[in-house]
Coordinates of C-alpha atoms in Angstrom, one line a residue:
M72 CA -1.0 21.8 -15.8
P73 CA -4.0 21.6 -13.7
L74 CA -6.7 23.2 -13.5
P75 CA -7.0 25.8 -10.8
F76 CA -10.8 24.6 -10.1
A77 CA -12.8 21.2 -10.4
V78 CA -14.6 20.7 -13.5
H79 CA -17.7 18.4 -13.6
P80 CA -17.0 15.2 -15.2
F81 CA -19.3 14.4 -18.0
R82 CA -21.4 11.4 -17.4
P83 CA -24.9 11.2 -18.9
R84 CA -27.0 9.1 -16.4
L85 CA -28.1 6.9 -19.4
L86 CA -25.1 5.1 -18.5
D87 CA -25.8 4.2 -15.2
A88 CA -29.7 3.5 -16.2
L89 CA -28.7 0.6 -18.4
K90 CA -27.0 -1.1 -15.9
D91 CA -29.2 -4.3 -15.3
Y92 CA -31.5 -3.1 -18.1
D93 CA -33.9 -5.8 -18.9
R94 CA -36.9 -6.3 -21.0
S95 CA -39.6 -5.4 -18.9
R96 CA -37.9 -1.7 -18.5
F97 CA -37.6 -1.6 -22.3
I98 CA -41.1 -2.3 -22.4
A99 CA -42.2 0.3 -20.4
D100 CA -39.7 2.8 -21.6
L101 CA -41.3 2.1 -24.9
S102 CA -44.6 2.4 -24.2
A103 CA -43.8 5.7 -22.4
G104 CA -41.9 7.1 -25.2
L105 CA -44.6 6.5 -27.6
T106 CA -47.4 8.3 -25.4
V107 CA -45.0 11.2 -24.9
G108 CA -44.0 11.8 -28.7
V109 CA -48.2 11.6 -29.5
V110 CA -48.2 14.5 -26.9
A111 CA -45.1 16.1 -27.8
L112 CA -46.2 16.6 -31.5
P113 CA -48.8 19.2 -31.6
L114 CA -47.5 21.4 -28.4
A115 CA -44.1 21.3 -30.8
M116 CA -46.2 22.6 -33.7
A117 CA -47.7 25.0 -31.8
F118 CA -44.9 26.4 -29.7
A119 CA -43.3 27.3 -32.7
I120 CA -46.0 29.1 -34.7
A121 CA -46.4 30.7 -31.6
S122 CA -42.7 32.2 -30.9
G123 CA -43.1 33.8 -35.0
V124 CA -41.2 30.2 -36.8
K125 CA -42.4 27.6 -38.8
P126 CA -44.1 24.5 -37.1
E127 CA -41.2 22.3 -38.6
Q128 CA -38.9 23.9 -36.4
G129 CA -40.7 23.2 -33.3
I130 CA -41.0 19.3 -34.7
F131 CA -37.3 19.3 -35.4
T132 CA -36.2 21.1 -32.0
A133 CA -38.2 18.3 -30.6
I134 CA -36.6 15.4 -32.2
I135 CA -32.8 16.4 -32.1
A136 CA -32.7 18.6 -28.6
G137 CA -35.5 15.6 -27.1
F138 CA -32.8 13.1 -28.4
L139 CA -29.9 14.6 -26.9
I140 CA -31.4 15.7 -23.6
S141 CA -32.5 12.2 -22.9
A142 CA -29.3 10.9 -23.9
L143 CA -26.6 13.1 -22.1
G144 CA -28.7 14.7 -19.6
G145 CA -28.7 14.0 -15.5
S146 CA -31.9 13.2 -15.3
N147 CA -33.6 9.2 -15.7
V148 CA -36.8 10.8 -17.1
Q149 CA -36.4 14.4 -17.9
I150 CA -38.1 14.8 -21.8
G151 CA -36.4 17.8 -23.6
G152 CA -37.9 20.1 -26.2
P153 CA -39.1 23.4 -27.1
A154 CA -41.1 24.6 -24.4
G155 CA -44.1 27.2 -23.6
A156 CA -41.9 29.6 -21.6
F157 CA -39.8 30.4 -24.4
I158 CA -42.6 31.6 -27.0
V159 CA -42.5 35.1 -25.6
I160 CA -38.5 35.1 -25.3
V161 CA -38.0 33.3 -28.8
Y162 CA -40.7 35.8 -30.6
G163 CA -39.0 39.0 -29.1
I164 CA -35.6 38.1 -30.6
V165 CA -37.1 37.2 -33.7
Q166 CA -39.0 40.4 -33.9
R167 CA -35.9 42.4 -33.3
Y168 CA -33.1 40.8 -34.0
G169 CA -34.4 38.3 -37.3
L170 CA -34.1 34.4 -36.9
T171 CA -30.7 34.3 -38.1
N172 CA -29.7 36.3 -34.7
L173 CA -31.7 34.1 -32.7
L174 CA -30.1 30.9 -34.3
I175 CA -26.8 32.4 -33.2
S176 CA -27.5 33.6 -29.9
T177 CA -29.5 30.1 -29.0
A178 CA -26.0 28.3 -30.1
F179 CA -23.5 31.1 -28.1
A180 CA -26.3 30.2 -25.0
G181 CA -25.6 26.4 -25.7
L182 CA -21.9 27.3 -24.9
L183 CA -22.7 29.1 -22.0
L184 CA -24.9 26.3 -20.3
I185 CA -22.3 23.6 -21.3
A186 CA -19.5 26.2 -19.0
M187 CA -22.3 26.5 -16.1
G188 CA -22.5 22.6 -15.7
A189 CA -18.7 22.2 -16.5
L190 CA -17.9 24.5 -13.9
R191 CA -20.3 23.3 -11.0
L192 CA -22.9 26.0 -11.0
G193 CA -26.2 24.2 -11.5
A194 CA -26.5 24.1 -7.8
L195 CA -26.8 28.2 -7.8
V196 CA -29.9 28.3 -9.9
R197 CA -31.8 26.8 -7.2
Y198 CA -31.0 29.9 -5.1
I199 CA -33.1 32.3 -7.0
P200 CA -36.0 33.0 -5.1
V201 CA -39.5 31.3 -5.3
T202 CA -41.1 34.7 -5.8
I203 CA -39.0 35.5 -8.9
I204 CA -39.7 32.2 -10.5
I205 CA -43.4 32.7 -9.9
G206 CA -43.7 36.1 -11.2
F207 CA -42.2 35.7 -14.4
T208 CA -43.3 32.3 -14.9
N209 CA -47.2 34.1 -14.5
G210 CA -46.0 37.1 -16.6
I211 CA -44.8 34.2 -19.7
A212 CA -48.5 32.7 -19.1
V213 CA -50.3 35.7 -19.6
L214 CA -48.2 37.0 -22.5
I215 CA -48.5 33.3 -23.9
G216 CA -52.4 33.7 -24.0
L217 CA -52.5 37.3 -25.2
S218 CA -50.2 36.3 -28.3
Q219 CA -53.1 33.6 -28.8
V220 CA -56.0 36.1 -29.6
K221 CA -54.9 36.9 -33.1
D222 CA -55.5 33.0 -34.1
L223 CA -58.0 32.4 -31.5
L224 CA -60.5 35.5 -33.1
G225 CA -59.1 34.8 -36.3
L226 CA -57.7 38.1 -37.2
R227 CA -56.2 39.4 -40.3
I228 CA -52.9 41.1 -38.9
D229 CA -49.6 40.2 -40.9
K230 CA -47.4 40.9 -37.8
L231 CA -48.2 40.9 -34.3
P232 CA -45.3 42.9 -32.3
A233 CA -43.7 41.7 -29.3
D234 CA -44.2 45.0 -26.9
F235 CA -47.4 43.8 -24.8
F236 CA -49.0 47.1 -24.8
A237 CA -48.6 47.5 -28.6
Q238 CA -49.6 44.1 -29.0
I239 CA -53.4 44.7 -27.4
A240 CA -53.2 48.3 -29.5
T241 CA -52.9 46.1 -32.7
L242 CA -55.6 43.4 -31.6
W243 CA -57.9 46.1 -30.9
Q244 CA -57.5 47.7 -34.5
H245 CA -58.2 44.6 -36.3
A246 CA -60.9 43.6 -34.3
D247 CA -63.3 44.2 -37.6
S248 CA -61.4 41.3 -38.7
F249 CA -63.0 38.9 -36.0
N250 CA -63.9 35.1 -37.5
P251 CA -66.6 33.7 -35.5
A252 CA -65.8 30.2 -37.1
A253 CA -62.1 30.5 -35.5
L254 CA -63.2 31.3 -32.2
A255 CA -65.8 28.5 -32.4
V256 CA -62.9 26.0 -33.1
G257 CA -60.8 27.2 -30.9
L258 CA -63.0 27.1 -28.1
A259 CA -64.1 24.0 -28.5
C260 CA -60.7 22.6 -28.9
L261 CA -59.6 24.1 -25.4
A262 CA -63.0 22.6 -24.0
L263 CA -62.1 19.0 -25.3
V264 CA -58.6 19.6 -23.4
V265 CA -59.7 20.6 -20.4
V266 CA -62.5 17.5 -20.2
W267 CA -60.6 15.0 -21.5
P268 CA -60.0 12.3 -19.0
K269 CA -56.4 12.7 -17.3
S270 CA -54.4 9.3 -16.5
Y271 CA -53.1 10.5 -13.6
T272 CA -56.6 11.0 -12.1
M273 CA -58.1 7.4 -13.0
P274 CA -58.9 5.1 -10.3
V275 CA -56.6 2.3 -8.6
G276 CA -58.9 0.0 -7.4
P277 CA -61.5 -2.4 -9.1
V278 CA -63.8 -0.4 -11.8
G279 CA -66.9 -1.0 -13.6
L280 CA -67.3 -0.2 -17.4
A281 CA -67.3 3.6 -17.8
A282 CA -64.5 3.9 -15.5
R283 CA -62.5 1.0 -17.9
A284 CA -63.8 3.1 -20.8
R285 CA -62.1 6.4 -19.2
R286 CA -58.8 5.0 -18.3
F287 CA -58.3 3.6 -22.1
A288 CA -59.7 7.2 -23.3
S289 CA -56.9 8.7 -20.9
Q290 CA -54.1 6.9 -22.6
V291 CA -54.6 9.1 -26.0
P292 CA -54.0 12.7 -25.2
G293 CA -56.7 15.4 -25.3
T294 CA -54.2 17.7 -27.0
V295 CA -54.2 15.1 -30.3
I296 CA -58.0 14.2 -29.9
A297 CA -58.5 18.1 -30.0
L298 CA -56.4 18.3 -33.2
A299 CA -57.7 15.5 -35.0
L300 CA -61.1 16.6 -34.7
A301 CA -60.6 19.9 -35.9
T302 CA -58.7 18.9 -38.6
V303 CA -61.6 16.9 -39.7
A304 CA -64.1 19.4 -39.3
T305 CA -61.9 22.0 -41.2
T306 CA -61.8 19.9 -43.9
V307 CA -65.1 18.2 -44.4
F308 CA -67.1 21.3 -43.7
A309 CA -64.6 23.9 -45.8
L310 CA -64.5 26.0 -43.2
P311 CA -62.6 29.2 -43.6
L312 CA -59.9 28.8 -41.5
E313 CA -56.0 29.6 -41.4
T314 CA -54.1 26.6 -41.5
I315 CA -50.3 25.5 -41.4
G316 CA -50.9 24.8 -44.9
T317 CA -52.2 28.1 -45.8
R318 CA -49.7 30.2 -43.7
F319 CA -46.4 27.9 -44.1
G320 CA -47.5 25.8 -46.9
G321 CA -47.4 22.4 -44.8
I322 CA -44.5 20.6 -43.0
P323 CA -41.5 19.0 -44.9
Q324 CA -41.5 15.2 -45.4
S325 CA -38.2 14.8 -44.6
L326 CA -35.0 14.9 -42.0
P327 CA -33.6 18.7 -41.3
Q328 CA -30.8 19.7 -43.1
L329 CA -27.3 20.9 -41.5
E330 CA -27.1 24.3 -42.1
L331 CA -24.8 27.1 -40.8
P332 CA -26.3 30.4 -40.0
P333 CA -24.8 33.2 -41.4
F334 CA -22.3 34.7 -38.7
S335 CA -21.3 38.2 -38.3
W336 CA -19.4 39.3 -35.5
D337 CA -20.6 42.9 -35.2
S338 CA -24.7 41.4 -34.7
A339 CA -23.7 38.7 -32.4
K340 CA -21.7 41.9 -30.2
Q341 CA -25.7 42.9 -29.9
L342 CA -26.6 39.3 -28.7
V343 CA -25.5 39.5 -25.3
I344 CA -28.7 40.0 -23.4
P345 CA -30.7 37.5 -25.9
T346 CA -28.0 34.6 -25.0
L347 CA -28.2 35.1 -21.4
T348 CA -32.0 35.3 -21.3
I349 CA -32.0 32.2 -22.7
A350 CA -29.3 30.4 -21.1
L351 CA -31.1 31.6 -17.8
L352 CA -34.6 30.6 -18.7
G353 CA -33.2 27.3 -20.1
A354 CA -31.2 26.4 -16.9
I355 CA -34.1 27.4 -14.6
E356 CA -37.0 25.4 -16.4
S357 CA -34.8 22.6 -16.8
L358 CA -33.6 21.9 -13.4
L359 CA -37.0 23.0 -12.0
C360 CA -38.3 20.2 -13.9
A361 CA -36.0 17.6 -13.0
R362 CA -36.3 18.7 -9.3
V363 CA -40.2 17.9 -9.9
A364 CA -39.4 14.5 -11.6
D365 CA -36.8 13.6 -8.8
N366 CA -39.9 13.9 -6.4
M367 CA -42.0 11.4 -8.4
I368 CA -39.9 8.4 -9.3
D369 CA -38.1 6.2 -6.8
A370 CA -34.5 6.8 -8.3
P371 CA -31.6 9.0 -7.9
R372 CA -31.8 12.4 -8.0
H373 CA -31.0 13.9 -11.1
D374 CA -27.4 15.7 -11.5
P375 CA -28.3 19.2 -12.1
N376 CA -24.4 20.0 -13.6
Q377 CA -24.6 17.1 -16.1
E378 CA -28.0 18.0 -17.2
L379 CA -26.9 21.7 -17.6
M380 CA -24.5 20.1 -20.1
A381 CA -26.5 18.2 -21.6
Q382 CA -29.0 21.1 -22.2
G383 CA -26.3 23.0 -23.6
V384 CA -25.0 20.5 -25.8
A385 CA -29.0 20.4 -27.4
N386 CA -28.8 24.1 -27.3
F387 CA -25.8 24.3 -29.7
V388 CA -26.6 21.6 -31.9
V389 CA -30.4 22.4 -32.9
P390 CA -29.8 25.6 -34.3
F391 CA -27.5 24.1 -37.3
F392 CA -30.8 22.4 -38.2
G393 CA -33.3 25.5 -37.9
G394 CA -34.4 24.5 -34.3
I395 CA -35.3 27.3 -31.6
P396 CA -34.1 27.0 -27.8
A397 CA -34.9 23.7 -25.9
T398 CA -35.4 22.7 -22.2
G399 CA -36.7 20.6 -20.1
T400 CA -40.6 20.2 -20.2
I401 CA -42.9 19.6 -17.0
A402 CA -45.8 18.8 -19.1
R403 CA -44.3 16.0 -20.9
T404 CA -41.6 14.8 -18.1
V405 CA -45.0 14.5 -16.1
T406 CA -46.4 12.3 -18.9
N407 CA -43.6 10.3 -18.9
V408 CA -43.7 9.3 -15.4
R409 CA -47.3 8.5 -14.8
S410 CA -46.6 6.6 -18.3
G411 CA -43.9 4.2 -16.3
A412 CA -40.6 5.1 -17.9
T413 CA -38.0 4.1 -15.9
S414 CA -34.4 5.3 -17.5
P415 CA -33.6 8.1 -20.3
V416 CA -34.3 5.3 -22.9
A417 CA -38.1 7.0 -23.1
G418 CA -37.1 9.9 -24.2
I419 CA -35.0 8.5 -26.8
V420 CA -38.0 6.6 -28.1
H421 CA -40.1 9.8 -27.8
A422 CA -37.7 11.7 -30.0
L423 CA -37.6 8.8 -32.2
T424 CA -41.5 8.5 -32.6
L425 CA -41.7 12.4 -33.7
L426 CA -39.1 11.6 -36.3
L427 CA -41.4 8.6 -37.7
V428 CA -43.9 10.9 -37.7
V429 CA -42.4 13.7 -39.8
L430 CA -41.3 10.9 -42.3
V431 CA -44.6 9.4 -42.5
A432 CA -47.6 11.8 -41.6
A433 CA -46.2 15.2 -42.6
P434 CA -48.9 15.9 -45.0
L435 CA -51.5 15.3 -42.6
A436 CA -50.5 18.8 -40.9
M437 CA -51.7 20.7 -43.6
N438 CA -55.2 21.1 -42.9
V439 CA -54.7 21.8 -39.1
P440 CA -56.2 25.2 -38.1
L441 CA -54.4 27.7 -36.2
A442 CA -57.1 28.2 -34.2
A443 CA -57.0 25.1 -33.1
L444 CA -53.5 25.3 -31.9
A445 CA -54.4 28.6 -30.3
G446 CA -56.8 26.8 -28.0
I447 CA -54.4 24.3 -27.2
L448 CA -51.8 26.9 -26.3
L449 CA -54.7 28.9 -24.2
F450 CA -54.8 25.5 -21.8
V451 CA -51.0 25.1 -21.7
A452 CA -50.6 29.0 -20.8
W453 CA -53.4 28.8 -18.2
N454 CA -51.3 25.6 -16.7
M455 CA -48.3 27.3 -16.4
G456 CA -49.5 30.2 -14.4
E457 CA -49.8 29.5 -10.6
W458 CA -52.6 31.4 -10.1
R459 CA -53.3 30.7 -6.6
E460 CA -50.3 32.6 -5.2
F461 CA -52.1 35.9 -5.8
A462 CA -54.9 35.4 -4.2
R463 CA -52.8 34.0 -1.4
L464 CA -50.4 37.3 -1.4
R465 CA -52.3 38.6 1.8
Q466 CA -50.9 35.6 3.8
F467 CA -47.3 37.1 3.0
S468 CA -45.1 39.7 4.0
L469 CA -44.9 43.0 1.9
P470 CA -41.4 42.2 0.3
Y471 CA -42.5 38.7 -1.1
R472 CA -45.5 40.4 -2.5
T473 CA -43.8 43.2 -4.1
T474 CA -41.1 41.5 -5.4
L475 CA -43.5 38.6 -6.8
V476 CA -46.2 41.3 -8.4
G477 CA -43.1 43.6 -9.5
T478 CA -41.6 40.5 -11.4
F479 CA -44.9 39.9 -13.3
V480 CA -45.6 43.4 -14.2
L481 CA -42.0 43.8 -15.4
T482 CA -42.4 40.1 -17.3
V483 CA -45.3 41.3 -19.2
A484 CA -44.9 45.6 -19.3
F485 CA -41.4 44.8 -20.5
D486 CA -39.5 41.6 -20.7
L487 CA -37.6 38.7 -18.4
T488 CA -34.6 39.9 -18.6
V489 CA -35.7 43.2 -17.0
A490 CA -37.8 41.2 -14.5
V491 CA -35.5 38.9 -13.3
E492 CA -32.8 41.7 -12.7
V493 CA -34.8 43.9 -11.0
G494 CA -36.5 40.9 -9.3
L495 CA -33.2 39.6 -8.0
V496 CA -32.3 43.3 -6.7
M497 CA -35.8 43.6 -5.2
A498 CA -35.2 40.4 -3.3
C499 CA -31.3 41.2 -2.5
G500 CA -32.6 44.5 -0.9
F501 CA -35.3 43.0 1.3
F502 CA -33.0 40.4 2.2
I503 CA -30.5 42.6 3.2
Y504 CA -32.8 44.8 5.2
R505 CA -34.3 42.0 7.1
M506 CA -30.9 40.7 8.2
S507 CA -30.0 43.8 9.5
Q508 CA -33.5 44.4 11.5
Q509 CA -32.0 40.8 12.8
F510 CA -28.9 42.2 14.3
R511 CA -29.6 44.1 17.4
L512 CA -27.3 44.8 20.6
E513 CA -28.9 43.7 24.0
V514 CA -28.4 43.8 27.7
P515 CA -27.9 40.5 28.5
A516 CA -30.5 39.7 31.2
S517 CA -28.6 36.7 33.1
V518 CA -25.6 38.9 33.8
I519 CA -26.2 40.7 37.4
A520 CA -22.6 42.0 38.7
V521 CA -21.8 44.7 35.7
P522 CA -18.1 46.8 37.3
E523 CA -19.2 50.2 37.6
G524 CA -18.1 52.3 34.6
V525 CA -18.8 49.4 32.3
Y526 CA -21.0 49.5 29.5
L527 CA -22.1 45.6 28.7
R528 CA -24.0 44.3 25.2
R529 CA -24.2 41.3 24.0
L530 CA -24.3 41.0 19.9
Y531 CA -27.3 38.9 18.3
G532 CA -27.5 37.7 14.8
A533 CA -25.0 38.6 11.6
L534 CA -22.8 42.0 11.8
F535 CA -22.2 42.5 8.1
F536 CA -22.6 45.8 5.9
G537 CA -26.2 46.4 6.6
A538 CA -25.9 46.6 10.1
V539 CA -22.6 48.6 10.7
G540 CA -24.8 51.4 11.5
K541 CA -25.9 50.0 15.0
I542 CA -22.2 49.6 16.0
E543 CA -21.6 53.0 15.1
A544 CA -24.1 54.4 17.6
V545 CA -22.4 52.8 20.0
A546 CA -19.7 55.7 21.1
D547 CA -22.9 58.2 21.0
A548 CA -25.1 56.1 23.4
L549 CA -22.2 55.6 26.2
P550 CA -23.7 57.3 29.4
P551 CA -21.4 59.5 31.2
G552 CA -18.5 58.2 33.5
T553 CA -18.3 55.0 31.0
R554 CA -14.7 54.0 30.7
C555 CA -14.8 50.4 29.4
V556 CA -17.1 49.3 26.5
V557 CA -17.5 45.0 26.6
L558 CA -19.3 43.2 23.6
E559 CA -19.9 39.9 24.2
M560 CA -20.4 38.2 21.0
H561 CA -21.6 34.5 21.6
R562 CA -24.6 35.2 19.4
L563 CA -22.9 36.6 17.2
V564 CA -23.4 34.0 14.1
S565 CA -20.9 35.9 11.3
M566 CA -19.3 39.0 10.5
D567 CA -18.3 40.3 7.0
T568 CA -15.1 42.9 6.7
S569 CA -17.3 45.7 6.6
G570 CA -18.5 44.9 10.2
L571 CA -14.8 44.4 11.2
D572 CA -14.4 48.1 9.9
A573 CA -17.4 49.2 11.9
L574 CA -15.4 47.5 15.0
E575 CA -11.9 49.4 14.2
Q576 CA -13.9 52.6 13.8
L577 CA -15.7 52.0 17.2
H578 CA -11.9 51.3 18.8
R579 CA -10.6 54.5 17.6
V580 CA -13.1 57.0 18.6
L581 CA -13.0 55.0 21.8
H582 CA -9.5 55.3 22.5
R583 CA -9.6 59.0 21.4
Q584 CA -12.0 59.2 24.5
G585 CA -9.8 57.1 26.7
I586 CA -12.0 54.4 26.9
R587 CA -11.5 50.8 26.4
L588 CA -13.2 47.9 24.0
V589 CA -13.2 44.2 25.1
L590 CA -14.4 41.5 23.0
C591 CA -15.2 38.7 24.4
D592 CA -16.6 35.1 23.5
L593 CA -16.4 35.4 19.9
N594 CA -17.2 32.2 17.5
E595 CA -15.0 30.7 14.9
Q596 CA -15.8 32.6 11.8
P597 CA -15.7 36.3 13.6
L598 CA -12.5 35.0 15.9
S599 CA -10.9 33.8 12.8
L600 CA -11.5 37.4 10.7
V601 CA -10.1 39.6 14.2
Q602 CA -7.2 37.6 13.7
R603 CA -6.5 37.2 10.3
S604 CA -7.1 40.9 9.9
G605 CA -4.5 42.0 12.6
F606 CA -7.2 43.7 14.5
D607 CA -6.7 41.0 17.9
A608 CA -2.9 42.7 18.1
V609 CA -4.2 46.8 17.8
L610 CA -7.0 45.8 20.3
G611 CA -4.7 44.1 22.6
R612 CA -4.4 40.9 24.1
D613 CA -5.8 41.8 27.1
N614 CA -9.2 43.4 25.7
L615 CA -10.1 40.0 23.9
H616 CA -11.3 37.3 26.2
A617 CA -12.8 33.4 25.6
D618 CA -15.6 34.4 28.2
L619 CA -17.5 37.0 29.5
A620 CA -16.6 36.3 33.4
G621 CA -13.0 36.9 31.9
A622 CA -14.0 40.1 30.2
L623 CA -15.7 41.5 33.1
A624 CA -13.1 40.6 35.9
A625 CA -10.3 42.3 33.3
S626 CA -12.6 45.4 33.2
A627 CA -13.1 46.0 37.1
P628 CA -11.5 49.1 38.6
P629 CA -8.2 48.7 40.2
V630 CA -8.6 48.3 43.9
A631 CA -7.3 51.0 45.9
G632 CA -4.3 50.1 47.8

């Protein structure tokens, strides 16, 4: 039996990208994948630690999810893995529900993402207003920065709460445990990452020795340099800093083990909101990242539905290896593009690079100071936020400012789910208000001869539930002696059932007063609704005209014989 809806075909972009694939493209993808793998290593550890889980969980997520998203996704160059945007979400879920329920929520979110892609819902994510995206992104950036204060200052806090105000209170209560060495190392790493040469700022013309040196340095990520120097300094000078080894016992030098998380239906029923949050944020982040990548490459645009299905597969699989939520990552994707990637092969190489690092160099992470990772994450948080939008708020309307600031404050003070829900309600409310203000009834300026006793108005905009009050007020605005109301609807672009109901109510009120209602020059959508509802028969064929001239002629008073 055929399905009553069209299911999106599962066709990874990799299949198309490998057509006419040659040696030169493979070399470019290999170089890009190796570069992104090096960039991803410190970020994967930092994101995991900041999320309240072990560093290897971030690395395993980058390996498994990164491989699956590149191999099965709908973008040529997108890199997937743990993302900074998930830090606050994952940390809150771990604190409230525990690690096991985080894994279950992630797997359920993966199934939801697969369903969204299969049902062709990828394009719907684009309808989320930019004000909401900017608001919650900036809010998440603030929360990420706040979560790193503990390690940046070296404060001795066993468990930092997830709530914003509780975090501030806890940090203040433990301020006396401040470690100057931690602050120095963290700020030094932050400064180094900021000033380190970036590949996308390198000159393209003939350059001298200094510029060539900068270009060479830019090929090594600043995060890796900062992490390496901080680790060496901590080891050589025996700095009193908390490290990955002292907190987590290091990183396993082995492949992740497949393990099914214990499942309880009673606890799973409480994970609806966490699951929806992970799925929603993963969909938004991945498709935004893919759109950014599309604008940077000369290749077919991404397939949003295929991308969602790949994200879903990745998020369904990684929890069985202890992984955390994954999505498309803008920083690593941009690095991939700047490094010359041409196909998803680069993302696969990035995942294999991380796997090789774990198998060979995992013991080197023992002495990585957590303050250094905190400094790197502060840089990530700063780059994540679109802070200029706050300075530009005065240039926009009150609804824009209210939605953006409201989403930002709710993200910080409460959580992302509440912020997006309230933000969408505010955006919808403001949109309805603006659309209702666009609808109006006016006297046509070009019409000269209006028969006596005829009340003529031209409708503009959309007649929907937010604007029906203006139609309901027509009966009360009629001058004495009115015998016919003519509504010219050529400039009415659409009408919903509430608008139709308002016209039917107006017809009944006027009919009781002995006044005719005449409609003319209806566009296709309003006319179709009038005919399908049967209102044309109720109104009478003589009161429905194709143009204004015919309506005015039909409404003229009979000539005395």
